[in-house]
Amino acid sequence: MRPVFEMVPSLAASSTTVLIHGETGTGKDLLARAIHGMSPRKQKPFVAVNCGALPDTLLESELFGYKKGAFTGAARDKPGRFALAGDGTLFLDEIGGRAINSRRAEAKRLQPGGCGPRTRHPQDHALP
């Protein structure tokens, strides 16, 4: 574990995306918090999402938010976790266990210009 923690300062100084891979319970969240805490973003939000605890049907709305009226029961706008993290850090825990169709939909939304809240627009669909 020591070699991993020796990398934290250089990772924290970088603006790159960091993939932390490991089994459940190995401290991925602690490593993510350490990187965040040493980064220029340390005063900005650290938002953690346990993706494994969310059903596929809720994950997209939780990550990207939605607009009032986007679906039955959407009585108000709700910002997603990406928006809540802002210029801080978003830690997606247990994302690897998601169904492939969910990951494709999430990847599409992560493309430039694709990170907005869910609306009733026809382009809102999963990749084939």
mmCIF file of N, CA, C and O in Angstrom, residues 4-101:
data_model
loop_
_atom_site.group_PDB
_atom_site.id
_atom_site.type_symbol
_atom_site.label_atom_id
_atom_site.label_comp_id
_atom_site.label_asym_id
_atom_site.label_seq_id
_atom_site.Cartn_x
_atom_site.Cartn_y
_atom_site.Cartn_z
ATOM 1 N N VAL A 4 1.480 2.889 -3.359
ATOM 2 C CA VAL A 4 0.286 3.572 -3.857
ATOM 3 C C VAL A 4 0.182 4.951 -3.215
ATOM 4 O O VAL A 4 -0.032 5.954 -3.912
ATOM 5 N N PHE A 5 0.343 5.033 -1.901
ATOM 6 C CA PHE A 5 0.231 6.325 -1.220
ATOM 7 C C PHE A 5 1.384 7.269 -1.562
ATOM 8 O O PHE A 5 1.234 8.480 -1.475
ATOM 9 N N GLU A 6 2.506 6.736 -2.008
ATOM 10 C CA GLU A 6 3.601 7.597 -2.454
ATOM 11 C C GLU A 6 3.248 8.304 -3.763
ATOM 12 O O GLU A 6 3.834 9.328 -4.090
ATOM 13 N N MET A 7 2.292 7.756 -4.503
ATOM 14 C CA MET A 7 1.858 8.358 -5.765
ATOM 15 C C MET A 7 0.836 9.476 -5.558
ATOM 16 O O MET A 7 0.571 10.253 -6.467
ATOM 17 N N VAL A 8 0.245 9.562 -4.383
ATOM 18 C CA VAL A 8 -0.841 10.512 -4.132
ATOM 19 C C VAL A 8 -0.467 11.957 -4.451
ATOM 20 O O VAL A 8 -1.226 12.636 -5.142
ATOM 21 N N PRO A 9 0.679 12.481 -4.009
ATOM 22 C CA PRO A 9 0.976 13.890 -4.315
ATOM 23 C C PRO A 9 1.021 14.190 -5.815
ATOM 24 O O PRO A 9 0.496 15.214 -6.257
ATOM 25 N N SER A 10 1.624 13.307 -6.602
ATOM 26 C CA SER A 10 1.690 13.580 -8.047
ATOM 27 C C SER A 10 0.318 13.438 -8.691
ATOM 28 O O SER A 10 -0.028 14.200 -9.603
ATOM 29 N N LEU A 11 -0.486 12.495 -8.232
ATOM 30 C CA LEU A 11 -1.849 12.359 -8.749
ATOM 31 C C LEU A 11 -2.680 13.582 -8.375
ATOM 32 O O LEU A 11 -3.453 14.091 -9.177
ATOM 33 N N ALA A 12 -2.508 14.051 -7.145
ATOM 34 C CA ALA A 12 -3.277 15.207 -6.675
ATOM 35 C C ALA A 12 -2.928 16.472 -7.456
ATOM 36 O O ALA A 12 -3.800 17.310 -7.701
ATOM 37 N N ALA A 13 -1.695 16.601 -7.861
ATOM 38 C CA ALA A 13 -1.268 17.788 -8.594
ATOM 39 C C ALA A 13 -1.751 17.771 -10.044
ATOM 40 O O ALA A 13 -1.782 18.802 -10.698
ATOM 41 N N SER A 14 -2.162 16.618 -10.514
ATOM 42 C CA SER A 14 -2.594 16.464 -11.898
ATOM 43 C C SER A 14 -4.081 16.771 -12.038
ATOM 44 O O SER A 14 -4.853 16.628 -11.097
ATOM 45 N N SER A 15 -4.479 17.166 -13.232
ATOM 46 C CA SER A 15 -5.911 17.386 -13.481
ATOM 47 C C SER A 15 -6.525 16.201 -14.210
ATOM 48 O O SER A 15 -7.658 16.276 -14.676
ATOM 49 N N THR A 16 -5.824 15.102 -14.286
ATOM 50 C CA THR A 16 -6.292 13.931 -15.009
ATOM 51 C C THR A 16 -7.317 13.137 -14.196
ATOM 52 O O THR A 16 -7.394 13.258 -12.970
ATOM 53 N N THR A 17 -8.094 12.336 -14.898
ATOM 54 C CA THR A 17 -9.011 11.404 -14.243
ATOM 55 C C THR A 17 -8.197 10.245 -13.688
ATOM 56 O O THR A 17 -7.280 9.759 -14.353
ATOM 57 N N VAL A 18 -8.529 9.790 -12.500
ATOM 58 C CA VAL A 18 -7.807 8.698 -11.863
ATOM 59 C C VAL A 18 -8.746 7.511 -11.705
ATOM 60 O O VAL A 18 -9.849 7.650 -11.178
ATOM 61 N N LEU A 19 -8.305 6.347 -12.169
ATOM 62 C CA LEU A 19 -9.055 5.110 -11.987
ATOM 63 C C LEU A 19 -8.424 4.346 -10.833
ATOM 64 O O LEU A 19 -7.238 4.017 -10.871
ATOM 65 N N ILE A 20 -9.220 4.092 -9.802
ATOM 66 C CA ILE A 20 -8.758 3.330 -8.643
ATOM 67 C C ILE A 20 -9.482 1.992 -8.698
ATOM 68 O O ILE A 20 -10.702 1.940 -8.579
ATOM 69 N N HIS A 21 -8.732 0.940 -8.872
ATOM 70 C CA HIS A 21 -9.316 -0.392 -9.045
ATOM 71 C C HIS A 21 -8.961 -1.263 -7.858
ATOM 72 O O HIS A 21 -7.824 -1.252 -7.393
ATOM 73 N N GLY A 22 -9.923 -2.004 -7.348
ATOM 74 C CA GLY A 22 -9.660 -2.905 -6.240
ATOM 75 C C GLY A 22 -10.938 -3.556 -5.752
ATOM 76 O O GLY A 22 -12.040 -3.123 -6.091
ATOM 77 N N GLU A 23 -10.780 -4.585 -4.984
ATOM 78 C CA GLU A 23 -11.923 -5.302 -4.426
ATOM 79 C C GLU A 23 -12.674 -4.426 -3.420
ATOM 80 O O GLU A 23 -12.114 -3.471 -2.874
ATOM 81 N N THR A 24 -13.901 -4.780 -3.160
ATOM 82 C CA THR A 24 -14.701 -4.099 -2.148
ATOM 83 C C THR A 24 -13.987 -4.179 -0.802
ATOM 84 O O THR A 24 -13.468 -5.232 -0.426
ATOM 85 N N GLY A 25 -13.938 -3.030 -0.116
ATOM 86 C CA GLY A 25 -13.351 -2.999 1.220
ATOM 87 C C GLY A 25 -11.850 -2.796 1.263
ATOM 88 O O GLY A 25 -11.244 -2.920 2.329
ATOM 89 N N THR A 26 -11.228 -2.459 0.130
ATOM 90 C CA THR A 26 -9.772 -2.285 0.123
ATOM 91 C C THR A 26 -9.329 -0.843 0.341
ATOM 92 O O THR A 26 -8.135 -0.565 0.307
ATOM 93 N N GLY A 27 -10.263 0.083 0.522
ATOM 94 C CA GLY A 27 -9.897 1.460 0.827
ATOM 95 C C GLY A 27 -9.805 2.385 -0.369
ATOM 96 O O GLY A 27 -9.103 3.397 -0.316
ATOM 97 N N LYS A 28 -10.507 2.059 -1.436
ATOM 98 C CA LYS A 28 -10.502 2.938 -2.614
ATOM 99 C C LYS A 28 -11.003 4.333 -2.259
ATOM 100 O O LYS A 28 -10.466 5.330 -2.732
ATOM 101 N N ASP A 29 -12.014 4.391 -1.401
ATOM 102 C CA ASP A 29 -12.552 5.694 -1.002
ATOM 103 C C ASP A 29 -11.527 6.494 -0.203
ATOM 104 O O ASP A 29 -11.423 7.715 -0.362
ATOM 105 N N LEU A 30 -10.748 5.847 0.634
ATOM 106 C CA LEU A 30 -9.711 6.544 1.401
ATOM 107 C C LEU A 30 -8.644 7.120 0.475
ATOM 108 O O LEU A 30 -8.177 8.249 0.677
ATOM 109 N N LEU A 31 -8.284 6.364 -0.540
ATOM 110 C CA LEU A 31 -7.307 6.834 -1.506
ATOM 111 C C LEU A 31 -7.867 8.021 -2.292
ATOM 112 O O LEU A 31 -7.175 9.028 -2.489
ATOM 113 N N ALA A 32 -9.125 7.913 -2.719
ATOM 114 C CA ALA A 32 -9.755 9.017 -3.455
ATOM 115 C C ALA A 32 -9.813 10.275 -2.591
ATOM 116 O O ALA A 32 -9.540 11.379 -3.066
ATOM 117 N N ARG A 33 -10.151 10.127 -1.320
ATOM 118 C CA ARG A 33 -10.204 11.284 -0.420
ATOM 119 C C ARG A 33 -8.815 11.877 -0.181
ATOM 120 O O ARG A 33 -8.665 13.092 -0.063
ATOM 121 N N ALA A 34 -7.806 11.014 -0.117
ATOM 122 C CA ALA A 34 -6.433 11.507 0.063
ATOM 123 C C ALA A 34 -5.994 12.312 -1.158
ATOM 124 O O ALA A 34 -5.396 13.393 -1.014
ATOM 125 N N ILE A 35 -6.295 11.820 -2.353
ATOM 126 C CA ILE A 35 -5.953 12.553 -3.572
ATOM 127 C C ILE A 35 -6.680 13.895 -3.591
ATOM 128 O O ILE A 35 -6.085 14.935 -3.861
ATOM 129 N N HIS A 36 -7.975 13.863 -3.288
ATOM 130 C CA HIS A 36 -8.760 15.099 -3.261
ATOM 131 C C HIS A 36 -8.194 16.083 -2.234
ATOM 132 O O HIS A 36 -8.042 17.277 -2.510
ATOM 133 N N GLY A 37 -7.871 15.577 -1.051
ATOM 134 C CA GLY A 37 -7.399 16.430 0.038
ATOM 135 C C GLY A 37 -6.058 17.094 -0.214
ATOM 136 O O GLY A 37 -5.747 18.116 0.385
ATOM 137 N N MET A 38 -5.267 16.528 -1.113
ATOM 138 C CA MET A 38 -3.966 17.116 -1.442
ATOM 139 C C MET A 38 -4.007 17.898 -2.759
ATOM 140 O O MET A 38 -3.001 18.465 -3.166
ATOM 141 N N SER A 39 -5.154 17.935 -3.382
ATOM 142 C CA SER A 39 -5.265 18.568 -4.700
ATOM 143 C C SER A 39 -5.658 20.038 -4.583
ATOM 144 O O SER A 39 -6.106 20.494 -3.530
ATOM 145 N N PRO A 40 -5.515 20.780 -5.682
ATOM 146 C CA PRO A 40 -5.994 22.165 -5.687
ATOM 147 C C PRO A 40 -7.512 22.251 -5.503
ATOM 148 O O PRO A 40 -8.033 23.316 -5.201
ATOM 149 N N ARG A 41 -8.221 21.126 -5.655
ATOM 150 C CA ARG A 41 -9.682 21.086 -5.492
ATOM 151 C C ARG A 41 -10.110 20.813 -4.051
ATOM 152 O O ARG A 41 -11.302 20.646 -3.782
ATOM 153 N N LYS A 42 -9.174 20.777 -3.123
ATOM 154 C CA LYS A 42 -9.505 20.350 -1.760
ATOM 155 C C LYS A 42 -10.573 21.204 -1.078
ATOM 156 O O LYS A 42 -11.268 20.717 -0.198
ATOM 157 N N GLN A 43 -10.734 22.446 -1.485
ATOM 158 C CA GLN A 43 -11.775 23.298 -0.904
ATOM 159 C C GLN A 43 -13.112 23.136 -1.626
ATOM 160 O O GLN A 43 -14.114 23.694 -1.197
ATOM 161 N N LYS A 44 -13.112 22.384 -2.685
ATOM 162 C CA LYS A 44 -14.329 22.144 -3.465
ATOM 163 C C LYS A 44 -14.952 20.827 -2.999
ATOM 164 O O LYS A 44 -14.341 20.063 -2.255
ATOM 165 N N PRO A 45 -16.180 20.530 -3.423
ATOM 166 C CA PRO A 45 -16.867 19.333 -2.930
ATOM 167 C C PRO A 45 -16.182 18.020 -3.306
ATOM 168 O O PRO A 45 -15.591 17.895 -4.375
ATOM 169 N N PHE A 46 -16.281 17.059 -2.405
ATOM 170 C CA PHE A 46 -15.945 15.664 -2.675
ATOM 171 C C PHE A 46 -17.275 14.932 -2.592
ATOM 172 O O PHE A 46 -17.886 14.854 -1.529
ATOM 173 N N VAL A 47 -17.739 14.423 -3.717
ATOM 174 C CA VAL A 47 -19.043 13.750 -3.779
ATOM 175 C C VAL A 47 -18.812 12.280 -4.088
ATOM 176 O O VAL A 47 -18.264 11.939 -5.144
ATOM 177 N N ALA A 48 -19.214 11.416 -3.174
ATOM 178 C CA ALA A 48 -19.068 9.969 -3.365
ATOM 179 C C ALA A 48 -20.426 9.363 -3.674
ATOM 180 O O ALA A 48 -21.422 9.711 -3.048
ATOM 181 N N VAL A 49 -20.443 8.465 -4.647
ATOM 182 C CA VAL A 49 -21.676 7.765 -5.022
ATOM 183 C C VAL A 49 -21.388 6.274 -5.005
ATOM 184 O O VAL A 49 -20.501 5.803 -5.722
ATOM 185 N N ASN A 50 -22.127 5.538 -4.196
ATOM 186 C CA ASN A 50 -22.016 4.084 -4.195
ATOM 187 C C ASN A 50 -22.943 3.554 -5.292
ATOM 188 O O ASN A 50 -24.123 3.313 -5.062
ATOM 189 N N CYS A 51 -22.398 3.409 -6.481
ATOM 190 C CA CYS A 51 -23.202 2.996 -7.642
ATOM 191 C C CYS A 51 -23.765 1.592 -7.472
ATOM 192 O O CYS A 51 -24.815 1.278 -8.025
ATOM 193 N N GLY A 52 -23.091 0.756 -6.711
ATOM 194 C CA GLY A 52 -23.564 -0.596 -6.482
ATOM 195 C C GLY A 52 -24.842 -0.650 -5.662
ATOM 196 O O GLY A 52 -25.573 -1.639 -5.703
ATOM 197 N N ALA A 53 -25.136 0.409 -4.923
ATOM 198 C CA ALA A 53 -26.335 0.440 -4.083
ATOM 199 C C ALA A 53 -27.547 1.002 -4.825
ATOM 200 O O ALA A 53 -28.654 0.980 -4.293
ATOM 201 N N LEU A 54 -27.339 1.499 -6.040
ATOM 202 C CA LEU A 54 -28.438 2.108 -6.793
ATOM 203 C C LEU A 54 -28.906 1.184 -7.903
ATOM 204 O O LEU A 54 -28.086 0.679 -8.667
ATOM 205 N N PRO A 55 -30.204 0.976 -8.028
ATOM 206 C CA PRO A 55 -30.691 0.172 -9.158
ATOM 207 C C PRO A 55 -30.428 0.896 -10.473
ATOM 208 O O PRO A 55 -30.343 2.134 -10.517
ATOM 209 N N ASP A 56 -30.285 0.118 -11.548
ATOM 210 C CA ASP A 56 -30.011 0.697 -12.868
ATOM 211 C C ASP A 56 -31.006 1.796 -13.226
ATOM 212 O O ASP A 56 -30.643 2.787 -13.854
ATOM 213 N N THR A 57 -32.242 1.626 -12.818
ATOM 214 C CA THR A 57 -33.286 2.579 -13.179
ATOM 215 C C THR A 57 -33.092 3.943 -12.524
ATOM 216 O O THR A 57 -33.608 4.940 -13.011
ATOM 217 N N LEU A 58 -32.341 4.017 -11.432
ATOM 218 C CA LEU A 58 -32.124 5.284 -10.726
ATOM 219 C C LEU A 58 -30.743 5.887 -10.938
ATOM 220 O O LEU A 58 -30.544 7.074 -10.685
ATOM 221 N N LEU A 59 -29.805 5.084 -11.412
ATOM 222 C CA LEU A 59 -28.424 5.548 -11.492
ATOM 223 C C LEU A 59 -28.271 6.774 -12.390
ATOM 224 O O LEU A 59 -27.636 7.755 -12.005
ATOM 225 N N GLU A 60 -28.865 6.763 -13.565
ATOM 226 C CA GLU A 60 -28.728 7.895 -14.485
ATOM 227 C C GLU A 60 -29.268 9.173 -13.863
ATOM 228 O O GLU A 60 -28.620 10.218 -13.902
ATOM 229 N N SER A 61 -30.450 9.105 -13.261
ATOM 230 C CA SER A 61 -31.028 10.296 -12.633
ATOM 231 C C SER A 61 -30.181 10.777 -11.465
ATOM 232 O O SER A 61 -30.045 11.979 -11.239
ATOM 233 N N GLU A 62 -29.601 9.855 -10.726
ATOM 234 C CA GLU A 62 -28.771 10.220 -9.580
ATOM 235 C C GLU A 62 -27.483 10.915 -10.039
ATOM 236 O O GLU A 62 -27.066 11.917 -9.467
ATOM 237 N N LEU A 63 -26.875 10.412 -11.107
ATOM 238 C CA LEU A 63 -25.617 10.983 -11.585
ATOM 239 C C LEU A 63 -25.810 12.289 -12.340
ATOM 240 O O LEU A 63 -25.046 13.230 -12.156
ATOM 241 N N PHE A 64 -26.838 12.335 -13.202
ATOM 242 C CA PHE A 64 -26.982 13.471 -14.111
ATOM 243 C C PHE A 64 -28.135 14.401 -13.765
ATOM 244 O O PHE A 64 -28.258 15.476 -14.339
ATOM 245 N N GLY A 65 -28.991 14.002 -12.835
ATOM 246 C CA GLY A 65 -30.115 14.838 -12.443
ATOM 247 C C GLY A 65 -31.248 14.764 -13.454
ATOM 248 O O GLY A 65 -31.212 13.976 -14.396
ATOM 249 N N TYR A 66 -32.266 15.583 -13.223
ATOM 250 C CA TYR A 66 -33.400 15.627 -14.140
ATOM 251 C C TYR A 66 -34.127 16.948 -13.979
ATOM 252 O O TYR A 66 -33.956 17.661 -12.997
ATOM 253 N N LYS A 67 -34.919 17.255 -14.986
ATOM 254 C CA LYS A 67 -35.738 18.462 -14.995
ATOM 255 C C LYS A 67 -37.157 18.104 -14.586
ATOM 256 O O LYS A 67 -37.630 16.996 -14.826
ATOM 257 N N LYS A 68 -37.843 19.054 -14.003
ATOM 258 C CA LYS A 68 -39.240 18.882 -13.634
ATOM 259 C C LYS A 68 -40.026 18.408 -14.862
ATOM 260 O O LYS A 68 -39.878 18.948 -15.946
ATOM 261 N N GLY A 69 -40.820 17.354 -14.683
ATOM 262 C CA GLY A 69 -41.653 16.834 -15.755
ATOM 263 C C GLY A 69 -40.958 15.848 -16.682
ATOM 264 O O GLY A 69 -41.564 15.375 -17.631
ATOM 265 N N ALA A 70 -39.686 15.523 -16.423
ATOM 266 C CA ALA A 70 -38.959 14.601 -17.295
ATOM 267 C C ALA A 70 -39.559 13.201 -17.265
ATOM 268 O O ALA A 70 -39.443 12.450 -18.217
ATOM 269 N N PHE A 71 -40.208 12.843 -16.159
ATOM 270 C CA PHE A 71 -40.867 11.550 -16.018
ATOM 271 C C PHE A 71 -41.914 11.682 -14.924
ATOM 272 O O PHE A 71 -41.936 12.674 -14.187
ATOM 273 N N THR A 72 -42.776 10.712 -14.811
ATOM 274 C CA THR A 72 -43.813 10.731 -13.783
ATOM 275 C C THR A 72 -43.159 10.806 -12.408
ATOM 276 O O THR A 72 -42.267 10.028 -12.095
ATOM 277 N N GLY A 73 -43.574 11.757 -11.616
ATOM 278 C CA GLY A 73 -43.021 11.919 -10.274
ATOM 279 C C GLY A 73 -41.899 12.948 -10.191
ATOM 280 O O GLY A 73 -41.445 13.262 -9.096
ATOM 281 N N ALA A 74 -41.440 13.467 -11.319
ATOM 282 C CA ALA A 74 -40.396 14.499 -11.307
ATOM 283 C C ALA A 74 -41.071 15.851 -11.096
ATOM 284 O O ALA A 74 -41.330 16.597 -12.021
ATOM 285 N N ALA A 75 -41.357 16.160 -9.826
ATOM 286 C CA ALA A 75 -42.108 17.363 -9.479
ATOM 287 C C ALA A 75 -41.242 18.621 -9.440
ATOM 288 O O ALA A 75 -41.764 19.728 -9.400
ATOM 289 N N ARG A 76 -39.913 18.451 -9.442
ATOM 290 C CA ARG A 76 -39.006 19.598 -9.393
ATOM 291 C C ARG A 76 -37.697 19.213 -10.069
ATOM 292 O O ARG A 76 -37.402 18.044 -10.255
ATOM 293 N N ASP A 77 -36.925 20.214 -10.435
ATOM 294 C CA ASP A 77 -35.590 19.964 -10.959
ATOM 295 C C ASP A 77 -34.738 19.366 -9.844
ATOM 296 O O ASP A 77 -34.863 19.747 -8.673
ATOM 297 N N LYS A 78 -33.870 18.419 -10.198
ATOM 298 C CA LYS A 78 -32.948 17.841 -9.222
ATOM 299 C C LYS A 78 -31.567 17.774 -9.858
ATOM 300 O O LYS A 78 -31.391 17.140 -10.895
ATOM 301 N N PRO A 79 -30.588 18.465 -9.273
ATOM 302 C CA PRO A 79 -29.241 18.398 -9.843
ATOM 303 C C PRO A 79 -28.642 17.012 -9.614
ATOM 304 O O PRO A 79 -28.897 16.367 -8.597
ATOM 305 N N GLY A 80 -27.864 16.571 -10.567
ATOM 306 C CA GLY A 80 -27.182 15.293 -10.432
ATOM 307 C C GLY A 80 -25.896 15.425 -9.646
ATOM 308 O O GLY A 80 -25.454 16.531 -9.302
ATOM 309 N N ARG A 81 -25.286 14.291 -9.354
ATOM 310 C CA ARG A 81 -24.045 14.292 -8.575
ATOM 311 C C ARG A 81 -22.894 14.970 -9.323
ATOM 312 O O ARG A 81 -22.023 15.565 -8.701
ATOM 313 N N PHE A 82 -22.896 14.872 -10.678
ATOM 314 C CA PHE A 82 -21.865 15.585 -11.433
ATOM 315 C C PHE A 82 -21.972 17.083 -11.170
ATOM 316 O O PHE A 82 -20.975 17.754 -10.945
ATOM 317 N N ALA A 83 -23.180 17.612 -11.218
ATOM 318 C CA ALA A 83 -23.390 19.040 -10.981
ATOM 319 C C ALA A 83 -23.035 19.401 -9.537
ATOM 320 O O ALA A 83 -22.443 20.457 -9.284
ATOM 321 N N LEU A 84 -23.388 18.554 -8.588
ATOM 322 C CA LEU A 84 -23.085 18.830 -7.186
ATOM 323 C C LEU A 84 -21.580 18.845 -6.923
ATOM 324 O O LEU A 84 -21.098 19.619 -6.098
ATOM 325 N N ALA A 85 -20.846 17.988 -7.631
ATOM 326 C CA ALA A 85 -19.388 17.963 -7.466
ATOM 327 C C ALA A 85 -18.754 19.209 -8.075
ATOM 328 O O ALA A 85 -17.711 19.668 -7.601
ATOM 329 N N GLY A 86 -19.390 19.757 -9.098
ATOM 330 C CA GLY A 86 -18.859 20.971 -9.723
ATOM 331 C C GLY A 86 -17.423 20.790 -10.159
ATOM 332 O O GLY A 86 -17.084 19.862 -10.886
ATOM 333 N N ASP A 87 -16.561 21.670 -9.676
ATOM 334 C CA ASP A 87 -15.132 21.596 -9.999
ATOM 335 C C ASP A 87 -14.359 20.782 -8.956
ATOM 336 O O ASP A 87 -13.135 20.803 -8.942
ATOM 337 N N GLY A 88 -15.088 20.077 -8.109
ATOM 338 C CA GLY A 88 -14.451 19.245 -7.095
ATOM 339 C C GLY A 88 -14.171 17.851 -7.607
ATOM 340 O O GLY A 88 -13.757 17.673 -8.753
ATOM 341 N N THR A 89 -14.429 16.849 -6.774
ATOM 342 C CA THR A 89 -14.139 15.460 -7.106
ATOM 343 C C THR A 89 -15.408 14.633 -7.023
ATOM 344 O O THR A 89 -16.162 14.735 -6.054
ATOM 345 N N LEU A 90 -15.625 13.803 -8.025
ATOM 346 C CA LEU A 90 -16.731 12.847 -8.022
ATOM 347 C C LEU A 90 -16.132 11.456 -7.957
ATOM 348 O O LEU A 90 -15.368 11.060 -8.838
ATOM 349 N N PHE A 91 -16.437 10.715 -6.897
ATOM 350 C CA PHE A 91 -15.936 9.363 -6.701
ATOM 351 C C PHE A 91 -17.075 8.392 -6.952
ATOM 352 O O PHE A 91 -18.063 8.383 -6.218
ATOM 353 N N LEU A 92 -16.962 7.599 -8.016
ATOM 354 C CA LEU A 92 -17.983 6.617 -8.378
ATOM 355 C C LEU A 92 -17.530 5.253 -7.878
ATOM 356 O O LEU A 92 -16.764 4.547 -8.544
ATOM 357 N N ASP A 93 -18.000 4.875 -6.711
ATOM 358 C CA ASP A 93 -17.623 3.602 -6.099
ATOM 359 C C ASP A 93 -18.480 2.481 -6.665
ATOM 360 O O ASP A 93 -19.666 2.665 -6.940
ATOM 361 N N GLU A 94 -17.873 1.318 -6.853
ATOM 362 C CA GLU A 94 -18.554 0.109 -7.337
ATOM 363 C C GLU A 94 -19.196 0.301 -8.710
ATOM 364 O O GLU A 94 -20.179 -0.337 -9.037
ATOM 365 N N ILE A 95 -18.623 1.158 -9.542
ATOM 366 C CA ILE A 95 -19.167 1.390 -10.883
ATOM 367 C C ILE A 95 -18.923 0.184 -11.792
ATOM 368 O O ILE A 95 -19.693 -0.057 -12.724
ATOM 369 N N GLY A 96 -17.894 -0.585 -11.538
ATOM 370 C CA GLY A 96 -17.558 -1.735 -12.382
ATOM 371 C C GLY A 96 -18.593 -2.838 -12.367
ATOM 372 O O GLY A 96 -18.663 -3.646 -13.287
ATOM 373 N N GLY A 97 -19.435 -2.887 -11.355
ATOM 374 C CA GLY A 97 -20.438 -3.930 -11.256
ATOM 375 C C GLY A 97 -21.737 -3.614 -11.978
ATOM 376 O O GLY A 97 -22.684 -4.397 -11.930
ATOM 377 N N ARG A 98 -21.796 -2.496 -12.683
ATOM 378 C CA ARG A 98 -23.024 -2.094 -13.361
ATOM 379 C C ARG A 98 -23.241 -2.921 -14.612
ATOM 380 O O ARG A 98 -22.301 -3.406 -15.235
ATOM 381 N N ALA A 99 -24.492 -3.050 -15.006
ATOM 382 C CA ALA A 99 -24.832 -3.749 -16.244
ATOM 383 C C ALA A 99 -24.224 -3.001 -17.429
ATOM 384 O O ALA A 99 -24.104 -1.777 -17.401
ATOM 385 N N ILE A 100 -23.860 -3.722 -18.473
ATOM 386 C CA ILE A 100 -23.189 -3.122 -19.621
ATOM 387 C C ILE A 100 -24.029 -2.031 -20.273
ATOM 388 O O ILE A 100 -23.504 -1.008 -20.686
ATOM 389 N N ASN A 101 -25.349 -2.193 -20.365
ATOM 390 C CA ASN A 101 -26.184 -1.159 -20.979
ATOM 391 C C ASN A 101 -26.164 0.123 -20.160
ATOM 392 O O ASN A 101 -26.176 1.211 -20.715
#
